[in-house]
XYZ file of C-alpha atoms in Angstrom:
743
model
C -104.842 110.179 121.560
C -105.112 108.382 118.219
C -107.182 105.294 117.508
C -104.338 102.781 117.625
C -103.111 103.987 121.045
C -106.615 103.791 122.479
C -107.089 100.294 121.110
C -103.748 99.189 122.582
C -104.719 100.468 126.043
C -108.044 98.644 125.886
C -106.381 95.388 124.842
C -103.779 95.610 127.610
C -106.436 96.335 130.206
C -108.654 93.410 129.337
C -105.705 91.012 129.203
C -105.099 91.185 132.991
C -106.436 87.805 134.106
C -105.405 84.802 136.231
C -106.242 81.120 136.763
C -109.707 79.526 136.823
C -111.347 77.359 139.490
C -114.856 76.146 138.622
C -115.843 72.994 136.784
C -119.024 71.281 135.616
C -119.521 67.563 135.005
C -122.279 65.028 134.512
C -123.930 62.593 132.111
C -126.148 63.152 129.085
C -128.697 60.399 128.383
C -131.757 59.843 126.199
C -135.329 59.256 127.410
C -134.488 55.563 127.938
C -131.535 56.584 130.155
C -129.046 55.328 127.576
C -125.839 57.378 127.276
C -125.624 59.731 124.282
C -122.146 59.541 122.767
C -120.900 62.777 121.162
C -123.557 65.096 122.593
C -122.435 68.736 122.609
C -122.090 70.735 125.829
C -121.286 74.391 125.274
C -121.069 77.525 127.444
C -121.102 80.535 125.069
C -120.061 83.129 127.657
C -116.792 81.293 128.291
C -116.133 80.027 124.742
C -115.824 76.552 126.237
C -117.353 73.276 125.241
C -116.892 69.546 125.012
C -118.598 66.387 123.777
C -119.689 63.387 125.805
C -117.587 60.213 125.838
C -118.677 56.635 125.177
C -120.459 56.581 128.561
C -122.261 59.882 127.938
C -120.066 61.654 130.481
C -118.598 65.133 130.151
C -116.517 67.591 132.157
C -115.532 71.218 131.582
C -112.965 72.814 133.909
C -111.385 76.244 134.267
C -114.637 78.239 134.354
C -114.858 81.730 135.944
C -117.436 82.668 138.551
C -120.818 83.942 137.426
C -124.293 82.995 136.187
C -124.502 81.782 132.567
C -126.470 79.592 130.149
C -125.197 76.168 129.122
C -126.519 74.421 126.024
C -126.892 70.638 125.671
C -127.622 69.375 122.171
C -127.563 66.270 119.995
C -128.775 65.897 116.408
C -132.351 64.602 116.364
C -133.033 65.611 119.978
C -134.515 68.720 121.579
C -131.995 71.194 122.968
C -131.792 71.771 126.711
C -130.676 75.134 128.083
C -129.614 75.295 131.740
C -128.861 78.375 133.852
C -125.781 77.671 135.979
C -124.363 79.840 138.772
C -120.638 79.248 139.352
C -119.230 80.337 142.730
C -115.824 78.670 143.007
C -117.118 75.104 143.085
C -117.749 71.966 141.029
C -121.300 71.442 139.813
C -122.887 68.189 138.625
C -125.517 68.475 135.895
C -127.097 65.300 134.551
C -129.209 65.967 131.467
C -131.897 63.968 129.689
C -132.499 64.796 126.001
C -135.754 63.782 124.318
C -135.734 62.545 120.745
C -137.563 64.935 118.422
C -137.239 66.022 114.771
C -138.196 69.567 115.814
C -135.374 71.768 117.078
C -137.503 74.251 119.020
C -134.943 76.798 120.209
C -131.274 77.597 120.694
C -129.157 80.051 122.649
C -128.914 83.379 120.833
C -126.259 86.032 121.436
C -127.729 89.008 119.538
C -130.364 89.945 122.110
C -128.197 91.571 124.777
C -128.454 88.578 127.075
C -127.315 85.139 125.989
C -130.658 83.415 126.256
C -132.982 81.097 124.383
C -134.870 82.318 121.329
C -138.199 82.244 123.137
C -137.031 84.431 126.035
C -136.833 87.541 123.850
C -139.518 90.080 122.988
C -137.768 90.595 119.633
C -138.020 87.639 117.273
C -134.609 86.224 116.360
C -134.298 83.627 113.612
C -131.294 81.294 113.603
C -129.768 79.691 110.510
C -127.150 77.018 111.192
C -124.890 77.243 108.151
C -122.681 74.305 109.059
C -125.738 72.032 109.198
C -127.143 73.229 105.849
C -125.514 70.534 103.709
C -128.223 70.883 101.080
C -127.269 74.541 100.361
C -125.181 74.246 97.236
C -125.511 77.628 95.543
C -122.365 79.554 94.493
C -123.861 82.550 96.314
C -123.924 81.674 100.012
C -126.003 84.767 100.833
C -128.887 82.979 99.116
C -128.969 80.670 102.149
C -130.308 83.599 104.172
C -133.390 83.771 101.956
C -134.579 80.485 103.464
C -135.563 82.639 106.465
C -139.055 84.096 105.857
C -138.883 87.872 105.448
C -135.252 87.872 104.271
C -134.485 88.533 100.594
C -131.437 89.478 98.542
C -130.434 92.289 96.184
C -127.956 90.778 93.739
C -125.626 91.815 90.938
C -124.744 88.304 89.851
C -123.211 85.811 92.282
C -120.403 88.028 93.572
C -122.272 91.138 94.754
C -125.237 90.669 97.082
C -127.064 92.648 99.756
C -129.494 91.139 102.283
C -132.981 92.632 102.606
C -135.082 92.386 105.776
C -138.782 93.136 105.413
C -138.144 95.449 102.473
C -135.229 97.385 104.001
C -131.610 96.985 102.936
C -128.124 98.512 102.783
C -127.751 101.224 105.452
C -131.191 100.447 106.902
C -129.979 97.115 108.281
C -126.868 96.451 110.328
C -124.355 93.708 109.521
C -122.340 92.240 112.399
C -119.225 90.102 112.045
C -119.299 87.993 115.217
C -120.999 90.826 117.098
C -118.792 93.579 115.634
C -120.447 96.248 113.485
C -119.076 95.703 109.958
C -118.099 98.774 107.888
C -117.098 98.419 104.214
C -118.912 101.015 102.095
C -122.188 99.094 102.374
C -124.263 102.125 101.349
C -124.458 100.970 97.693
C -126.161 97.960 96.141
C -123.126 97.749 93.806
C -120.840 96.860 96.731
C -120.653 93.326 98.174
C -121.668 92.070 101.598
C -117.971 91.594 102.441
C -118.371 88.552 104.713
C -117.915 84.995 103.446
C -119.241 81.757 104.899
C -115.879 80.276 105.880
C -115.853 79.506 109.602
C -119.368 80.885 110.143
C -121.427 78.457 112.202
C -124.723 80.292 112.677
C -126.451 83.422 111.431
C -128.854 85.258 113.734
C -131.400 87.599 112.148
C -133.315 90.243 114.100
C -136.302 91.422 112.083
C -137.344 94.979 112.765
C -135.778 97.956 114.589
C -132.850 97.080 116.850
C -131.432 100.553 117.528
C -131.761 100.091 121.289
C -128.825 97.672 121.453
C -126.982 98.504 118.242
C -127.666 102.142 117.414
C -128.130 103.844 114.056
C -128.522 101.762 110.878
C -130.422 99.013 112.703
C -133.740 100.550 111.636
C -134.720 97.483 109.611
C -132.959 94.777 111.581
C -129.640 93.058 112.274
C -127.790 90.125 110.696
C -125.090 88.684 112.941
C -122.617 86.206 111.381
C -121.323 84.137 114.308
C -118.071 82.213 114.132
C -117.736 78.504 114.805
C -117.395 77.223 118.362
C -113.924 76.408 119.698
C -112.788 72.786 119.637
C -113.715 70.603 122.629
C -111.223 70.877 125.476
C -108.103 68.796 124.912
C -108.547 68.334 121.158
C -107.175 69.769 117.894
C -109.664 69.532 115.027
C -109.507 70.447 111.363
C -111.583 70.326 108.221
C -111.103 70.730 104.485
C -113.981 71.762 102.228
C -114.100 71.736 98.427
C -116.871 72.804 96.069
C -117.179 72.982 92.287
C -119.945 74.747 90.287
C -120.600 73.966 86.626
C -122.461 77.194 85.806
C -119.538 79.521 86.552
C -116.694 76.982 86.578
C -116.527 77.984 90.221
C -113.904 76.525 92.546
C -114.144 76.955 96.333
C -111.513 75.801 98.839
C -111.608 76.197 102.616
C -109.371 74.675 105.299
C -109.377 75.306 109.030
C -107.755 74.198 112.282
C -108.787 74.800 115.893
C -107.637 73.562 119.280
C -108.477 74.035 122.961
C -106.709 73.369 126.252
C -108.046 73.909 129.754
C -107.207 77.634 129.594
C -106.498 78.508 125.967
C -108.260 78.170 122.632
C -107.523 79.270 119.088
C -108.089 78.666 115.410
C -106.898 79.441 111.901
C -108.819 79.283 108.608
C -108.024 79.950 104.925
C -110.609 80.351 102.164
C -110.577 80.901 98.390
C -113.229 81.362 95.676
C -112.803 81.725 91.932
C -115.738 82.021 89.504
C -115.871 82.713 85.786
C -118.675 84.684 84.119
C -121.934 82.926 84.929
C -124.442 81.529 82.427
C -127.948 82.972 82.311
C -130.971 80.763 81.973
C -130.825 79.594 78.374
C -127.036 79.448 78.174
C -125.622 82.908 77.305
C -122.859 84.184 79.606
C -122.978 87.527 81.423
C -119.806 89.477 80.561
C -117.654 90.412 83.562
C -119.791 88.713 86.217
C -116.601 86.899 87.264
C -115.145 87.264 90.762
C -112.219 86.040 92.847
C -111.979 86.113 96.625
C -109.464 85.169 99.343
C -109.734 85.219 103.122
C -107.724 84.504 106.251
C -109.279 84.260 109.713
C -107.613 83.580 113.033
C -108.565 83.778 116.691
C -106.954 83.255 120.070
C -108.372 83.389 123.579
C -107.984 82.329 127.167
C -110.092 81.833 130.287
C -109.042 83.076 133.717
C -110.290 83.117 137.288
C -112.921 85.803 136.769
C -112.635 86.670 133.093
C -112.389 85.512 129.502
C -110.628 87.222 126.595
C -110.759 86.557 122.853
C -108.917 88.188 119.932
C -109.962 87.894 116.271
C -108.307 88.917 113.020
C -110.089 88.650 109.665
C -108.664 89.501 106.251
C -110.767 89.457 103.101
C -109.808 90.363 99.525
C -112.407 90.520 96.741
C -111.982 91.238 93.014
C -115.439 91.694 91.520
C -116.247 92.300 87.881
C -118.530 95.257 87.115
C -121.339 94.350 84.733
C -121.781 97.754 83.130
C -122.096 99.041 79.567
C -118.382 99.566 78.886
C -117.486 96.118 80.206
C -120.226 94.400 78.213
C -118.984 96.051 75.016
C -115.318 95.238 75.723
C -115.494 91.663 77.034
C -116.362 89.283 74.204
C -114.949 86.074 75.652
C -115.871 84.264 78.823
C -113.188 84.173 81.528
C -112.428 84.288 85.231
C -109.468 86.686 85.531
C -110.267 90.267 86.606
C -108.365 92.515 84.187
C -110.639 95.443 83.301
C -113.722 97.148 84.765
C -113.704 95.640 88.244
C -113.672 96.682 91.875
C -111.305 95.443 94.563
C -112.053 95.487 98.275
C -109.325 94.612 100.782
C -110.572 94.490 104.376
C -108.817 93.945 107.704
C -110.664 93.509 111.000
C -108.955 93.335 114.415
C -111.316 92.702 117.340
C -111.146 91.865 121.021
C -113.822 90.613 123.371
C -113.485 90.504 127.154
C -115.863 89.444 129.911
C -115.040 90.229 133.529
C -117.167 88.511 136.173
C -117.638 90.478 139.379
C -119.684 88.235 141.644
C -123.266 88.349 140.383
C -122.525 91.126 137.901
C -120.516 91.151 134.692
C -118.665 93.675 132.533
C -118.131 93.202 128.813
C -115.484 95.278 127.029
C -115.186 95.064 123.261
C -112.995 96.937 120.799
C -112.276 96.645 117.098
C -110.375 98.423 114.374
C -111.207 97.708 110.757
C -110.172 99.210 107.476
C -111.347 98.701 103.917
C -109.607 99.853 100.757
C -111.957 100.207 97.780
C -110.429 100.490 94.304
C -112.174 100.740 90.932
C -110.244 99.754 87.812
C -111.175 100.822 84.275
C -108.703 99.553 81.709
C -105.928 97.134 82.619
C -104.023 98.554 85.628
C -105.972 101.807 85.179
C -107.015 103.155 88.589
C -110.259 105.160 88.456
C -110.799 105.701 92.173
C -109.210 104.548 95.430
C -110.614 105.114 98.920
C -109.674 104.002 102.415
C -112.183 103.674 105.245
C -110.848 103.260 108.799
C -113.222 102.557 111.690
C -112.572 102.258 115.422
C -115.461 100.839 117.472
C -115.564 100.311 121.224
C -118.248 99.510 123.741
C -118.721 98.623 127.384
C -121.707 96.859 128.932
C -122.364 96.426 132.627
C -124.757 93.604 133.523
C -126.349 94.516 136.845
C -127.407 91.698 139.189
C -131.145 91.044 139.385
C -133.021 93.546 141.572
C -136.556 92.472 142.503
C -136.506 89.915 139.690
C -135.371 92.557 137.153
C -132.108 92.376 135.191
C -130.411 95.495 133.807
C -127.773 96.261 131.172
C -126.092 99.650 131.169
C -124.095 100.296 128.018
C -121.859 102.812 126.256
C -120.748 102.675 122.610
C -118.447 104.782 120.463
C -117.434 104.891 116.801
C -114.735 106.986 115.122
C -114.475 106.748 111.349
C -112.347 108.354 108.658
C -112.747 108.183 104.889
C -109.774 109.138 102.700
C -109.158 109.323 98.969
C -105.656 108.008 98.417
C -102.964 108.129 95.732
C -104.506 111.073 93.869
C -106.917 109.114 91.660
C -109.000 110.988 89.095
C -112.464 110.157 90.465
C -113.598 111.292 93.927
C -116.643 109.159 94.715
C -116.887 110.306 98.352
C -115.020 113.260 99.894
C -112.460 112.978 102.685
C -114.517 112.947 105.861
C -114.585 112.228 109.594
C -117.493 110.807 111.544
C -117.859 110.299 115.308
C -120.713 108.626 117.168
C -121.323 108.218 120.911
C -124.263 106.610 122.665
C -125.551 105.247 125.941
C -128.447 102.939 126.726
C -130.311 101.195 129.541
C -132.005 97.852 128.920
C -134.087 95.907 131.429
C -136.015 92.655 131.527
C -138.373 91.332 134.171
C -140.204 88.040 134.601
C -143.786 88.290 135.881
C -144.626 84.764 136.949
C -143.167 81.981 134.844
C -145.264 82.705 131.741
C -144.636 86.427 131.145
C -141.406 88.274 130.466
C -141.175 91.987 129.639
C -138.188 93.767 128.081
C -137.783 97.541 127.710
C -135.076 100.137 127.240
C -134.090 103.636 126.219
C -131.099 104.968 124.272
C -129.490 108.291 123.330
C -127.179 108.779 120.331
C -125.063 111.678 119.127
C -123.234 111.808 115.777
C -121.071 114.400 114.050
C -119.924 114.252 110.435
C -117.619 116.645 108.576
C -116.178 116.502 105.063
C -113.749 118.455 102.910
C -114.792 120.307 99.764
C -114.240 118.692 96.367
C -113.613 120.397 93.019
C -113.795 123.962 91.789
C -116.602 126.076 93.233
C -117.851 127.327 89.853
C -118.184 123.811 88.371
C -121.354 121.671 88.323
C -119.649 118.820 90.186
C -118.367 121.006 93.033
C -119.061 119.717 96.554
C -118.779 122.212 99.423
C -117.407 121.226 102.805
C -119.952 119.744 105.168
C -120.424 119.846 108.939
C -123.465 118.180 110.511
C -124.523 117.096 113.994
C -127.361 114.694 114.780
C -128.848 113.399 118.014
C -131.746 111.100 118.768
C -133.572 109.151 121.464
C -134.909 105.676 120.781
C -136.462 102.899 122.798
C -138.507 99.736 122.820
C -140.914 97.768 124.982
C -142.244 94.280 124.437
C -142.857 90.937 125.998
C -143.516 87.248 125.645
C -146.426 85.251 127.026
C -145.967 81.489 127.191
C -149.545 80.263 127.442
C -148.432 76.612 127.436
C -145.010 74.970 127.020
C -145.829 74.652 123.298
C -147.570 77.984 122.611
C -145.839 81.376 122.764
C -147.082 84.887 121.956
C -144.699 87.786 121.350
C -145.370 91.511 120.902
C -142.911 94.370 120.602
C -142.980 98.077 119.817
C -139.748 99.874 118.984
C -138.554 103.239 117.755
C -135.383 103.499 115.693
C -133.443 105.998 113.620
C -130.828 106.294 110.918
C -128.652 109.301 110.207
C -127.941 110.260 106.565
C -124.646 108.768 105.409
C -121.789 110.403 103.535
C -122.971 109.252 100.095
C -126.505 110.534 100.646
C -125.247 113.931 101.811
C -122.371 114.614 99.396
C -122.586 112.539 96.183
C -122.089 114.464 92.938
C -120.839 112.352 90.043
C -121.186 109.156 87.978
C -121.647 105.884 89.856
C -122.032 102.733 87.749
C -124.831 103.383 85.207
C -126.181 106.680 86.599
C -125.216 110.131 87.875
C -125.875 110.460 91.625
C -126.582 113.678 93.515
C -126.489 113.949 97.282
C -128.722 116.123 99.406
C -127.141 118.042 102.287
C -130.580 118.952 103.682
C -131.480 115.338 104.537
C -132.570 114.698 108.129
C -132.424 111.421 110.093
C -134.935 108.695 109.362
C -137.124 107.885 112.371
C -139.363 104.867 112.596
C -141.792 103.098 114.854
C -142.503 99.419 114.255
C -145.091 97.207 115.876
C -144.516 93.449 115.705
C -146.693 90.529 116.701
C -145.837 86.854 116.400
C -147.106 83.466 117.494
C -145.041 80.306 117.876
C -146.469 76.814 118.352
C -144.711 73.479 118.340
C -145.306 69.877 119.259
C -143.043 66.878 118.807
C -143.701 66.788 115.057
C -145.216 70.172 114.083
C -143.868 73.716 114.250
C -145.864 76.787 113.266
C -144.725 80.440 113.208
C -146.693 83.469 112.095
C -145.619 87.107 112.336
C -147.087 90.453 111.283
C -145.499 93.913 111.345
C -146.090 97.537 110.450
C -143.182 99.972 110.241
C -143.911 103.709 110.041
C -140.823 105.625 108.830
C -140.672 109.407 108.864
C -138.268 110.924 106.302
C -137.380 107.608 104.683
C -134.284 108.147 102.487
C -134.050 106.692 98.982
C -132.615 107.611 95.600
C -134.942 108.509 92.731
C -134.601 109.769 89.135
C -134.869 113.495 88.506
C -135.856 113.123 84.852
C -132.671 114.886 83.708
C -129.461 113.551 82.182
C -125.829 114.507 82.696
C -123.435 115.792 80.039
C -122.271 112.184 79.597
C -125.848 111.054 78.908
C -126.339 109.325 82.272
C -129.689 109.593 84.032
C -129.427 111.900 87.071
C -130.668 110.406 90.345
C -130.906 112.320 93.627
C -131.339 111.238 97.227
C -134.682 112.352 98.634
C -136.936 111.437 101.540
C -140.626 110.909 102.171
C -142.751 109.693 105.042
C -143.378 106.025 104.304
C -144.792 102.828 105.714
C -143.856 99.178 105.265
C -146.127 96.364 106.366
C -146.371 92.630 105.842
C -145.844 89.285 107.483
C -144.348 85.811 107.376
C -145.616 82.287 107.955
C -143.453 79.243 108.533
C -144.512 75.601 108.953
C -142.552 72.409 109.632
C -144.223 68.996 109.603
C -142.630 65.653 110.408
C -145.332 63.051 109.635
C -145.743 60.433 112.323
C -144.869 56.956 111.172
C -142.643 58.196 108.345
C -139.193 58.315 109.891
C -136.776 60.775 108.382
C -139.310 62.679 106.248
C -139.602 66.424 106.873
C -141.695 69.072 105.147
C -141.069 72.756 105.680
C -142.709 75.699 103.984
C -142.726 79.471 104.342
C -144.529 82.453 102.867
C -143.567 86.113 103.148
C -144.766 89.427 101.778
C -144.048 93.106 102.308
C -145.562 96.298 100.904
C -143.663 99.611 100.948
C -145.435 102.907 100.218
C -144.758 106.612 100.428
C -147.249 108.860 102.167
C -148.639 109.954 98.779
C -149.420 106.360 97.834
C -146.446 105.815 95.508
C -144.550 102.570 96.039
C -140.984 102.426 97.354
C -138.117 100.977 95.280
C -136.420 97.619 95.853
C -139.358 95.981 97.629
C -139.252 92.178 97.218
C -142.121 90.243 95.689
C -144.203 87.724 97.613
C -142.463 84.387 97.895
C -143.284 80.777 98.812
C -140.504 78.332 99.735
C -140.967 74.580 100.141
C -138.457 71.956 101.245
C -139.144 68.225 101.052
C -136.338 66.590 103.014
C -135.804 62.860 103.488
C -132.956 61.358 105.498
C -131.744 57.898 106.459
C -129.035 56.890 108.909
C -127.829 54.306 106.345
C -128.460 54.058 102.587
C -126.284 52.007 100.225
C -122.676 53.046 100.999
C -123.650 56.226 102.848
C -124.279 57.157 106.444
C -126.527 60.126 107.305
C -127.848 60.094 103.740
C -130.367 62.710 102.617
C -132.206 64.076 99.611
C -133.775 67.516 99.473
C -136.190 68.868 96.863
C -136.842 72.610 97.112
C -139.521 74.040 94.833
C -140.186 77.744 95.345
C -142.286 80.365 93.677
C -141.786 84.142 93.524
C -144.848 86.135 92.552
C -144.878 88.929 90.003
C -144.048 92.363 91.400
C -146.510 94.949 90.102
C -146.212 97.368 93.051
C -143.283 99.325 91.673
C -141.596 102.674 92.216
C -141.628 105.364 89.522
C -138.318 104.360 87.911
C -138.858 100.593 88.177
C -140.454 98.180 85.725
C -142.783 95.316 86.557
C -141.272 91.865 87.051
C -142.903 88.574 86.090
C -143.281 85.772 88.592
C -141.234 82.605 88.298
C -140.833 79.166 89.838
C -137.590 77.290 90.446
C -136.642 73.848 91.702
C -133.405 73.018 93.526
C -132.328 69.472 94.416
C -129.506 68.136 96.545
C -128.524 64.726 97.861
C -125.614 63.355 99.772
C -124.249 61.604 102.806
C -120.996 60.539 104.439
C -118.606 57.690 103.656
C -116.306 56.227 106.290
C -112.668 56.323 105.134
C -110.653 54.704 107.929
C -111.383 57.029 110.890
C -112.771 59.936 108.845
C -116.361 60.573 107.763
C -116.082 62.215 104.335
C -119.264 64.122 103.455
C -120.302 64.255 99.798
C -123.122 66.368 98.351
C -124.352 66.827 94.775
C -126.772 69.660 94.106
C -128.657 71.254 91.247
C -129.916 74.845 91.292
C -132.542 75.997 88.786
C -133.102 72.428 87.622
C -134.947 73.345 84.425
C -132.590 76.180 83.439
C -135.363 78.766 83.848
C -134.801 82.118 82.148
C -135.960 84.697 84.691
C -135.199 88.044 86.298
C -135.622 88.636 90.015
C -137.124 91.997 90.925
C -134.158 92.722 93.220
C -131.495 91.940 90.608
C -129.570 95.077 89.658
C -128.617 93.341 86.386
C -132.198 93.921 85.320
C -131.203 97.469 84.332
C -128.646 96.090 81.839
C -131.080 93.400 80.607
C -129.315 90.295 81.909
C -131.071 87.338 83.497
C -130.339 85.511 86.738
C -128.115 82.388 86.721
C -129.329 79.308 84.880
C -128.842 75.671 85.827
C -125.902 74.968 88.125
C -124.667 71.539 89.177
C -122.373 71.515 92.184
C -120.192 68.958 93.908
C -119.257 69.410 97.571
C -116.787 67.460 99.696
C -116.181 68.024 103.409
C -113.324 66.228 105.151
C -113.157 66.632 108.941
C -110.048 65.370 110.713
C -108.318 65.426 114.091
C -104.661 66.126 114.786
């Protein structure tokens, strides 16, 4: 049975649903028992939500049976999370929200259970993109670096890779709304492949997460979560525009979404176009231009005992390659991709289904995605063209609580095929097939109200086979490959809530990562070097120990975390000291026992008596070493971030006005791998200010921002343009306009 037939059967099976019966209603008030107008009420499991009316009242109907979390929130107030058990009835829930500048926790979906942040042994950080109005960089991935312990490998604004505690690329797992994302992410020359359009929150798991997600989650998980559906009975839309002076960048994004009692859906279009960016000091970087287009749509419905959702995402990226030939050929600044660029076209079809069976629940998910990667040399000159198709499916059974213990039993599968198409001259990766199958058991138990323990075990099996490439007597010949890998992994950890404001968390986890196709089979030029694979590589295996403390009051929040990650057979690429016939340095994949250790500190202060003033600061560091004492490559430098944020409900002609000043300092990086060079420290200042203006019935949001205020000439240690002696972007002034509307 081929992949498409299997996917069709799964979709037909999960579509068998009927009408709903349950409802929830009530009133949301503040601490003075005054109604809160426009407070959000959302039930993630059912993809249903609403906002309170002028009397603070709300009602959500058409809800299946089962036990779930409901979130009540309002800007400037603490969130309230309620556990609700629906059994074919109407439930009244009246909620009181307390005013507070500190948002202490939210419901997270990346932990297996949909629960609050503080109910998990694994620390999960949440970044709310749609609330980050002060983020005005042309590279949205930079927003992730506001989370302590998260950094970014960049090749200009168009090509970026997130880094979690010193690990990146195949050592961390990227999820698109919970779906494992596959788009040739093994290389730092390839883009993330997910844009910010329609993304509401980003959840980041720091540290091994193989128990729930399998291989490649050895360093952590980043889950890009789509926006919530519209409130029941409404059709909403928004248009977003942004302009950047540094790269003449233009960004457009428009979306629509609507919800009835049983159905919900949405549609969103996005477009980006950037010319070659200017370095600090004013010189442009040839061929750093990029152009991107995306289309996203979703549709779902809620039945008597089930919910179903379908997603389709399309993304097309044309990204200039800043390499020696391009630099020599491109003498004039521009935005059109004509020569020396890569194109990635990606399609993702996904379905999510939840079936509620009394106190238990079954989740069935399936996705098919494909990415076509093309490299162009001269104009319309195809150098290589590959096609990666991936079918992913999983089933999770949520067992009802037994003696105060909850269980998840899960199965996951992945079938992947890489093909070289249209007979192009360069074969970067051989034709290959890969199949993965796994099963896991996860449990959590509450011991009195203050202690919760989570533990689990997992088994994975993977096979990979590839065709031979080239002529056997030639240097660049690649023999056929056939490998099988299997591994156990597990974790155990817990939380101890000493007081309502003070939480301790500890977790120990094992994880693994199998060698990928590039690491096993590479033999040829790639960008500015010649890369050799290593068929004798074995899976990476790690054990990480994490400890964290969280403390908050009404006006202070403090987080501190420490970790140590022991990795056996850590895989990385290193120079051999030889050069190819073309004069390129030869690099080969190798592995060594290694260790990474470090920590993060985050502080938020909202001074009493100074309404609207917020101070937040964070510090992070990580050290990566091989067993022989040599340092690992691509380890970020220590970094301090500071944000001075001041807001007013009314200022001049603006409502919800704000100004943000963000000074940050990155230390010099002197702990370098053999082939790396030291990097000087640098300090930058970003500023943004804005607010909303009432135009008839619409609140138009306007933001002006400045990145790198003093046009600092600097190189980040994780910039891959360092090897071609180009600096990071200089001063950028941006203008942002957001126009929400209702149909």
